[in-house]
PDB file of C-alpha atoms in Angstrom:
ATOM      1  CA  ASP U1079      23.248 -83.153  42.091  1.00 67.00           C
ATOM      2  CA  THR U1080      20.986 -81.064  39.893  1.00 64.00           C
ATOM      3  CA  ALA U1081      22.097 -77.492  40.275  1.00 92.00           C
ATOM      4  CA  VAL U1082      23.604 -74.334  38.917  1.00 97.00           C
ATOM      5  CA  SER U1083      27.329 -74.502  39.545  1.00 96.00           C
ATOM      6  CA  GLN U1084      29.820 -71.676  39.246  1.00 96.00           C
ATOM      7  CA  THR U1085      33.593 -71.707  39.229  1.00 96.00           C
ATOM      8  CA  PRO U1086      35.592 -70.397  40.869  1.00 97.00           C
ATOM      9  CA  LYS U1087      33.852 -69.647  44.186  1.00 96.00           C
ATOM     10  CA  TYR U1088      36.467 -67.078  45.118  1.00 97.00           C
ATOM     11  CA  LEU U1089      38.651 -64.946  42.885  1.00 97.00           C
ATOM     12  CA  VAL U1090      41.213 -62.411  44.052  1.00 98.00           C
ATOM     13  CA  THR U1091      43.046 -60.543  41.325  1.00 97.00           C
ATOM     14  CA  GLN U1092      44.877 -57.327  40.622  1.00 97.00           C
ATOM     15  CA  MET U1093      43.531 -54.308  38.792  1.00 97.00           C
ATOM     16  CA  GLY U1094      44.013 -54.492  35.062  1.00 97.00           C
ATOM     17  CA  ASN U1095      43.884 -58.283  34.853  1.00 98.00           C
ATOM     18  CA  ASP U1096      41.446 -60.270  32.711  1.00 98.00           C
ATOM     19  CA  LYS U1097      39.429 -63.050  34.333  1.00 98.00           C
ATOM     20  CA  SER U1098      36.623 -65.479  33.513  1.00 98.00           C
ATOM     21  CA  ILE U1099      33.841 -67.021  35.580  1.00 98.00           C
ATOM     22  CA  LYS U1100      32.144 -70.184  34.384  1.00 97.00           C
ATOM     23  CA  CYS U1101      28.588 -71.367  34.957  1.00 98.00           C
ATOM     24  CA  GLU U1102      26.911 -74.648  34.163  1.00 97.00           C
ATOM     25  CA  GLN U1103      23.382 -75.862  34.815  1.00 97.00           C
ATOM     26  CA  ASN U1104      22.092 -79.409  34.540  1.00 96.00           C
ATOM     27  CA  LEU U1105      18.440 -78.558  35.103  1.00 94.00           C
ATOM     28  CA  GLY U1106      17.567 -78.645  31.406  1.00 94.00           C
ATOM     29  CA  HIS U1107      16.673 -74.956  31.461  1.00 94.00           C
ATOM     30  CA  ASP U1108      16.834 -72.863  28.304  1.00 93.00           C
ATOM     31  CA  THR U1109      17.610 -69.478  29.868  1.00 94.00           C
ATOM     32  CA  MET U1110      20.626 -68.381  31.879  1.00 95.00           C
ATOM     33  CA  TYR U1111      21.505 -65.143  33.624  1.00 95.00           C
ATOM     34  CA  TRP U1112      24.336 -63.227  35.229  1.00 96.00           C
ATOM     35  CA  TYR U1113      23.591 -61.043  38.247  1.00 96.00           C
ATOM     36  CA  LYS U1114      25.874 -58.764  40.240  1.00 96.00           C
ATOM     37  CA  GLN U1115      25.377 -58.333  43.990  1.00 95.00           C
ATOM     38  CA  ASP U1116      27.163 -55.389  45.552  1.00 90.00           C
ATOM     39  CA  SER U1117      28.310 -55.008  49.141  1.00 85.00           C
ATOM     40  CA  LYS U1118      24.857 -53.758  50.150  1.00 80.00           C
ATOM     41  CA  LYS U1119      23.264 -56.988  48.896  1.00 82.00           C
ATOM     42  CA  PHE U1120      21.627 -55.217  45.968  1.00 87.00           C
ATOM     43  CA  LEU U1121      21.155 -57.808  43.222  1.00 92.00           C
ATOM     44  CA  LYS U1122      21.037 -56.518  39.673  1.00 92.00           C
ATOM     45  CA  ILE U1123      20.747 -58.375  36.380  1.00 93.00           C
ATOM     46  CA  MET U1124      23.570 -57.975  33.890  1.00 94.00           C
ATOM     47  CA  PHE U1125      22.829 -60.394  31.036  1.00 93.00           C
ATOM     48  CA  SER U1126      20.386 -63.075  30.015  1.00 93.00           C
ATOM     49  CA  TYR U1127      20.657 -65.741  27.328  1.00 93.00           C
ATOM     50  CA  ASN U1128      17.861 -67.866  25.930  1.00 91.00           C
ATOM     51  CA  ASN U1129      18.968 -70.868  23.890  1.00 89.00           C
ATOM     52  CA  LYS U1130      22.397 -69.293  23.422  1.00 86.00           C
ATOM     53  CA  GLU U1131      20.964 -65.961  22.245  1.00 89.00           C
ATOM     54  CA  LEU U1132      21.414 -62.736  24.180  1.00 90.00           C
ATOM     55  CA  ILE U1133      18.012 -61.407  25.277  1.00 88.00           C
ATOM     56  CA  ILE U1134      18.889 -59.035  28.114  1.00 85.00           C
ATOM     57  CA  ASN U1135      21.895 -56.745  28.096  1.00 86.00           C
ATOM     58  CA  GLU U1136      21.750 -54.158  30.833  1.00 87.00           C
ATOM     59  CA  THR U1137      23.939 -51.084  30.936  1.00 79.00           C
ATOM     60  CA  VAL U1138      27.161 -52.903  31.678  1.00 87.00           C
ATOM     61  CA  PRO U1139      30.666 -51.752  30.655  1.00 91.00           C
ATOM     62  CA  ASN U1140      32.015 -53.304  27.463  1.00 92.00           C
ATOM     63  CA  ARG U1141      34.730 -54.892  29.572  1.00 96.00           C
ATOM     64  CA  PHE U1142      32.136 -57.512  30.514  1.00 96.00           C
ATOM     65  CA  SER U1143      31.478 -60.073  27.789  1.00 94.00           C
ATOM     66  CA  PRO U1144      29.214 -63.078  28.293  1.00 94.00           C
ATOM     67  CA  LYS U1145      29.461 -66.178  26.142  1.00 94.00           C
ATOM     68  CA  SER U1146      27.070 -69.093  25.885  1.00 94.00           C
ATOM     69  CA  PRO U1147      28.584 -72.049  24.014  1.00 93.00           C
ATOM     70  CA  ASP U1148      25.401 -74.050  24.577  1.00 93.00           C
ATOM     71  CA  LYS U1149      22.227 -73.620  26.585  1.00 91.00           C
ATOM     72  CA  ALA U1150      23.713 -75.377  29.614  1.00 95.00           C
ATOM     73  CA  HIS U1151      26.685 -73.018  29.919  1.00 96.00           C
ATOM     74  CA  LEU U1152      27.080 -69.288  30.344  1.00 96.00           C
ATOM     75  CA  ASN U1153      30.496 -67.803  31.000  1.00 96.00           C
ATOM     76  CA  LEU U1154      31.462 -64.259  31.919  1.00 97.00           C
ATOM     77  CA  HIS U1155      34.744 -62.731  30.844  1.00 97.00           C
ATOM     78  CA  ILE U1156      35.901 -59.472  32.373  1.00 97.00           C
ATOM     79  CA  ASN U1157      38.716 -57.419  30.838  1.00 97.00           C
ATOM     80  CA  SER U1158      40.844 -54.793  32.549  1.00 97.00           C
ATOM     81  CA  LEU U1159      39.403 -55.392  36.003  1.00 97.00           C
ATOM     82  CA  GLU U1160      38.712 -52.344  38.181  1.00 97.00           C
ATOM     83  CA  LEU U1161      38.283 -51.949  41.941  1.00 96.00           C
ATOM     84  CA  GLY U1162      34.571 -51.276  41.424  1.00 94.00           C
ATOM     85  CA  ASP U1163      34.122 -54.717  39.879  1.00 96.00           C
ATOM     86  CA  SER U1164      34.536 -56.272  43.318  1.00 97.00           C
ATOM     87  CA  ALA U1165      31.229 -57.973  44.081  1.00 97.00           C
ATOM     88  CA  VAL U1166      29.555 -61.352  44.186  1.00 97.00           C
ATOM     89  CA  TYR U1167      28.487 -62.567  40.745  1.00 97.00           C
ATOM     90  CA  PHE U1168      25.589 -64.994  40.572  1.00 97.00           C
ATOM     91  CA  CYS U1169      24.605 -67.188  37.704  1.00 97.00           C
ATOM     92  CA  ALA U1170      20.981 -68.315  37.465  1.00 96.00           C
ATOM     93  CA  SER U1171      18.855 -70.398  35.141  1.00 95.00           C
ATOM     94  CA  SER U1172      15.184 -70.873  34.359  1.00 93.00           C
ATOM     95  CA  GLN U1173      12.847 -72.402  31.829  1.00 91.00           C
ATOM     96  CA  TYR U1174      11.551 -69.426  29.881  1.00 87.00           C
ATOM     97  CA  GLY U1175       7.861 -68.753  30.417  1.00 83.00           C
ATOM     98  CA  THR U1176       7.515 -70.890  33.552  1.00 85.00           C
ATOM     99  CA  GLU U1177       9.105 -68.415  35.937  1.00 83.00           C
ATOM    100  CA  PRO U1178       9.210 -67.718  38.786  1.00 85.00           C
ATOM    101  CA  ASP U1179       8.946 -71.460  39.364  1.00 83.00           C
ATOM    102  CA  GLY U1180      12.301 -73.126  38.925  1.00 83.00           C
ATOM    103  CA  TYR U1181      14.337 -69.924  38.787  1.00 90.00           C
ATOM    104  CA  THR U1182      17.557 -71.227  40.345  1.00 93.00           C
ATOM    105  CA  PHE U1183      20.647 -69.372  41.454  1.00 95.00           C
ATOM    106  CA  GLY U1184      24.172 -70.665  41.815  1.00 96.00           C
ATOM    107  CA  SER U1185      26.158 -70.106  45.007  1.00 95.00           C
ATOM    108  CA  GLY U1186      28.042 -67.137  43.618  1.00 96.00           C
ATOM    109  CA  THR U1187      31.602 -66.138  42.743  1.00 97.00           C
ATOM    110  CA  ARG U1188      33.124 -63.646  45.151  1.00 97.00           C
ATOM    111  CA  LEU U1189      35.406 -61.403  43.101  1.00 97.00           C
ATOM    112  CA  THR U1190      37.874 -59.141  44.884  1.00 97.00           C
ATOM    113  CA  VAL U1191      39.955 -56.743  42.846  1.00 97.00           C
ATOM    114  CA  VAL U1192      43.015 -55.339  44.650  1.00 97.00           C
TER     115      VAL U1192
ATOM    116  CA  GLN F 629      14.370 -43.434  42.454  1.00 74.00           C
ATOM    117  CA  LYS F 630      14.684 -47.220  42.565  1.00 84.00           C
ATOM    118  CA  GLU F 631      11.870 -49.271  41.059  1.00 91.00           C
ATOM    119  CA  VAL F 632      11.720 -51.414  44.194  1.00 95.00           C
ATOM    120  CA  GLU F 633      12.399 -50.081  47.688  1.00 95.00           C
ATOM    121  CA  GLN F 634      13.165 -52.329  50.636  1.00 94.00           C
ATOM    122  CA  ASP F 635      14.410 -51.402  54.084  1.00 87.00           C
ATOM    123  CA  PRO F 636      17.810 -53.090  54.414  1.00 84.00           C
ATOM    124  CA  GLY F 637      17.579 -53.377  58.185  1.00 86.00           C
ATOM    125  CA  PRO F 638      19.257 -55.013  59.978  1.00 93.00           C
ATOM    126  CA  LEU F 639      16.280 -56.448  61.832  1.00 96.00           C
ATOM    127  CA  SER F 640      16.811 -58.417  65.029  1.00 97.00           C
ATOM    128  CA  VAL F 641      13.967 -60.266  66.780  1.00 97.00           C
ATOM    129  CA  PRO F 642      13.650 -62.859  69.558  1.00 98.00           C
ATOM    130  CA  GLU F 643      12.754 -66.428  68.704  1.00 98.00           C
ATOM    131  CA  GLY F 644       9.003 -66.900  68.370  1.00 98.00           C
ATOM    132  CA  ALA F 645       8.331 -63.322  67.233  1.00 97.00           C
ATOM    133  CA  ILE F 646       6.230 -62.416  64.228  1.00 97.00           C
ATOM    134  CA  VAL F 647       8.374 -60.805  61.563  1.00 97.00           C
ATOM    135  CA  SER F 648       7.055 -58.386  58.960  1.00 97.00           C
ATOM    136  CA  LEU F 649       9.130 -57.579  55.886  1.00 97.00           C
ATOM    137  CA  ASN F 650       7.968 -55.087  53.280  1.00 97.00           C
ATOM    138  CA  CYS F 651       8.688 -53.671  49.850  1.00 97.00           C
ATOM    139  CA  THR F 652       7.200 -50.861  47.853  1.00 97.00           C
ATOM    140  CA  TYR F 653       7.442 -50.436  44.115  1.00 97.00           C
ATOM    141  CA  SER F 654       6.724 -47.862  41.470  1.00 96.00           C
ATOM    142  CA  ASN F 655       6.227 -49.898  38.270  1.00 94.00           C
ATOM    143  CA  SER F 656       2.521 -50.696  37.903  1.00 94.00           C
ATOM    144  CA  ALA F 657       3.354 -53.289  35.213  1.00 94.00           C
ATOM    145  CA  PHE F 658       4.670 -55.720  37.833  1.00 95.00           C
ATOM    146  CA  GLN F 659       2.427 -58.790  38.117  1.00 94.00           C
ATOM    147  CA  TYR F 660       4.654 -61.392  39.784  1.00 94.00           C
ATOM    148  CA  PHE F 661       5.892 -60.774  43.301  1.00 96.00           C
ATOM    149  CA  MET F 662       8.536 -63.028  44.796  1.00 96.00           C
ATOM    150  CA  TRP F 663      10.332 -63.425  48.080  1.00 97.00           C
ATOM    151  CA  TYR F 664      13.805 -64.924  48.086  1.00 97.00           C
ATOM    152  CA  ARG F 665      15.823 -66.026  51.097  1.00 97.00           C
ATOM    153  CA  GLN F 666      19.596 -65.793  50.987  1.00 96.00           C
ATOM    154  CA  TYR F 667      21.787 -67.383  53.610  1.00 96.00           C
ATOM    155  CA  SER F 668      25.293 -66.061  54.133  1.00 92.00           C
ATOM    156  CA  ARG F 669      27.663 -67.037  51.296  1.00 91.00           C
ATOM    157  CA  LYS F 670      24.844 -68.722  49.360  1.00 93.00           C
ATOM    158  CA  GLY F 671      22.702 -67.867  46.374  1.00 94.00           C
ATOM    159  CA  PRO F 672      19.119 -66.611  46.763  1.00 95.00           C
ATOM    160  CA  GLU F 673      16.439 -69.303  46.869  1.00 95.00           C
ATOM    161  CA  LEU F 674      12.802 -68.761  46.026  1.00 95.00           C
ATOM    162  CA  LEU F 675      10.668 -68.820  49.163  1.00 96.00           C
ATOM    163  CA  MET F 676       7.277 -68.093  47.644  1.00 94.00           C
ATOM    164  CA  TYR F 677       5.596 -65.973  45.043  1.00 93.00           C
ATOM    165  CA  THR F 678       2.227 -64.386  44.349  1.00 93.00           C
ATOM    166  CA  TYR F 679       0.643 -63.502  41.057  1.00 90.00           C
ATOM    167  CA  SER F 680      -1.218 -60.167  41.092  1.00 87.00           C
ATOM    168  CA  SER F 681      -2.950 -59.119  44.318  1.00 85.00           C
ATOM    169  CA  GLY F 682      -3.883 -61.261  47.263  1.00 86.00           C
ATOM    170  CA  ASN F 683      -2.448 -63.447  49.976  1.00 91.00           C
ATOM    171  CA  LYS F 684      -0.569 -66.707  49.897  1.00 93.00           C
ATOM    172  CA  GLU F 685       0.301 -68.879  52.852  1.00 95.00           C
ATOM    173  CA  ASP F 686       2.938 -71.598  53.126  1.00 94.00           C
ATOM    174  CA  GLY F 687       3.495 -72.965  56.613  1.00 96.00           C
ATOM    175  CA  ARG F 688       4.817 -70.166  58.818  1.00 97.00           C
ATOM    176  CA  PHE F 689       5.152 -67.782  55.870  1.00 98.00           C
ATOM    177  CA  THR F 690       2.463 -65.505  54.446  1.00 97.00           C
ATOM    178  CA  ALA F 691       2.934 -63.240  51.437  1.00 97.00           C
ATOM    179  CA  GLN F 692       0.592 -60.331  50.796  1.00 96.00           C
ATOM    180  CA  VAL F 693       0.309 -58.080  47.758  1.00 96.00           C
ATOM    181  CA  ASP F 694      -1.618 -54.822  47.608  1.00 94.00           C
ATOM    182  CA  LYS F 695      -1.331 -53.569  44.047  1.00 93.00           C
ATOM    183  CA  SER F 696      -3.437 -50.487  44.727  1.00 93.00           C
ATOM    184  CA  SER F 697      -0.829 -49.314  47.228  1.00 94.00           C
ATOM    185  CA  LYS F 698       2.115 -50.891  45.359  1.00 95.00           C
ATOM    186  CA  TYR F 699       3.096 -52.611  48.580  1.00 95.00           C
ATOM    187  CA  ILE F 700       4.039 -56.201  49.325  1.00 97.00           C
ATOM    188  CA  SER F 701       4.724 -57.953  52.618  1.00 97.00           C
ATOM    189  CA  LEU F 702       6.144 -61.185  53.936  1.00 97.00           C
ATOM    190  CA  PHE F 703       5.116 -62.338  57.404  1.00 97.00           C
ATOM    191  CA  ILE F 704       7.002 -64.998  59.305  1.00 98.00           C
ATOM    192  CA  ARG F 705       5.169 -66.513  62.279  1.00 98.00           C
ATOM    193  CA  ASP F 706       6.920 -68.225  65.176  1.00 98.00           C
ATOM    194  CA  SER F 707      10.290 -67.151  63.844  1.00 98.00           C
ATOM    195  CA  GLN F 708      13.212 -69.519  64.348  1.00 98.00           C
ATOM    196  CA  PRO F 709      16.985 -68.951  64.474  1.00 97.00           C
ATOM    197  CA  SER F 710      17.164 -70.887  61.197  1.00 97.00           C
ATOM    198  CA  ASP F 711      15.155 -68.055  59.590  1.00 98.00           C
ATOM    199  CA  SER F 712      18.160 -65.754  60.066  1.00 98.00           C
ATOM    200  CA  ALA F 713      19.066 -64.680  56.535  1.00 97.00           C
ATOM    201  CA  THR F 714      18.691 -61.844  54.063  1.00 96.00           C
ATOM    202  CA  TYR F 715      15.219 -61.646  52.523  1.00 97.00           C
ATOM    203  CA  LEU F 716      14.930 -60.141  49.073  1.00 96.00           C
ATOM    204  CA  CYS F 717      11.738 -59.143  47.362  1.00 97.00           C
ATOM    205  CA  ALA F 718      11.676 -59.378  43.574  1.00 96.00           C
ATOM    206  CA  MET F 719       9.146 -58.482  40.907  1.00 95.00           C
ATOM    207  CA  SER F 720       8.548 -58.988  37.234  1.00 93.00           C
ATOM    208  CA  ALA F 721       5.988 -57.868  34.694  1.00 92.00           C
ATOM    209  CA  THR F 722       5.473 -61.251  33.045  1.00 86.00           C
ATOM    210  CA  SER F 723       6.710 -64.789  33.431  1.00 80.00           C
ATOM    211  CA  GLY F 724      10.025 -64.715  31.610  1.00 77.00           C
ATOM    212  CA  SER F 725      10.747 -61.016  31.956  1.00 81.00           C
ATOM    213  CA  ARG F 726      13.608 -59.727  34.037  1.00 85.00           C
ATOM    214  CA  LEU F 727      13.455 -59.799  37.829  1.00 90.00           C
ATOM    215  CA  THR F 728      13.856 -56.500  39.648  1.00 93.00           C
ATOM    216  CA  PHE F 729      15.093 -56.975  43.192  1.00 94.00           C
ATOM    217  CA  GLY F 730      14.824 -54.935  46.339  1.00 95.00           C
ATOM    218  CA  GLU F 731      17.926 -54.279  48.385  1.00 93.00           C
ATOM    219  CA  GLY F 732      17.262 -57.121  50.795  1.00 94.00           C
ATOM    220  CA  THR F 733      16.506 -57.044  54.535  1.00 95.00           C
ATOM    221  CA  GLN F 734      18.965 -58.747  56.859  1.00 95.00           C
ATOM    222  CA  LEU F 735      17.068 -60.642  59.567  1.00 97.00           C
ATOM    223  CA  THR F 736      18.512 -62.172  62.728  1.00 97.00           C
ATOM    224  CA  VAL F 737      16.349 -64.328  64.990  1.00 98.00           C
ATOM    225  CA  ASN F 738      17.920 -64.650  68.411  1.00 97.00           C
ATOM    226  CA  PRO F 739      17.435 -67.848  70.468  1.00 96.00           C
TER     227      PRO F 739
END
């Protein structure tokens, strides 16, 4: 299936741990994003990569580090997890300049920090 | 003040009702106005979008943009239980620029 896929879907971890979320898209898009959705459903962009280059970097703690090994993958590594990091993290992809057509979200990774 | 304001609801209507969802915004640079639908435990999916002012219709859904009032609406006619979801408005200044989302309105259509 053509899609944006994220792993894992659920992640429960203790404070202070380091964790990674992976995202892959097979839509041939050149731009990928990470969004954070809090408990009130507010969706906010964190990072965006275009052809492996960082183009959007919102005010996000340094503990969050995205990495794009190629334009089909965008991973998110989080160091020293805090309770406030609990949220649903969505990956998305698009073909730059053709948005909003084709802007596709993954199903999300539900992160719970205990 | 948030750039995009949206009443989070929840909104509960009987099947067959006309639903009106709204957002206001403060950034006059916004040119693209989107509505996303998000089912529980799923990612948002693009429902429809409008460029600049005007109306757009797609089946039971109508999107309206009034740039002079900085106000956008989504109307759902003959609402169905399958329309029960969270509806998020989103906006951007240009194609390719970041999306700014509203808080989302949780809608329940009761059979």
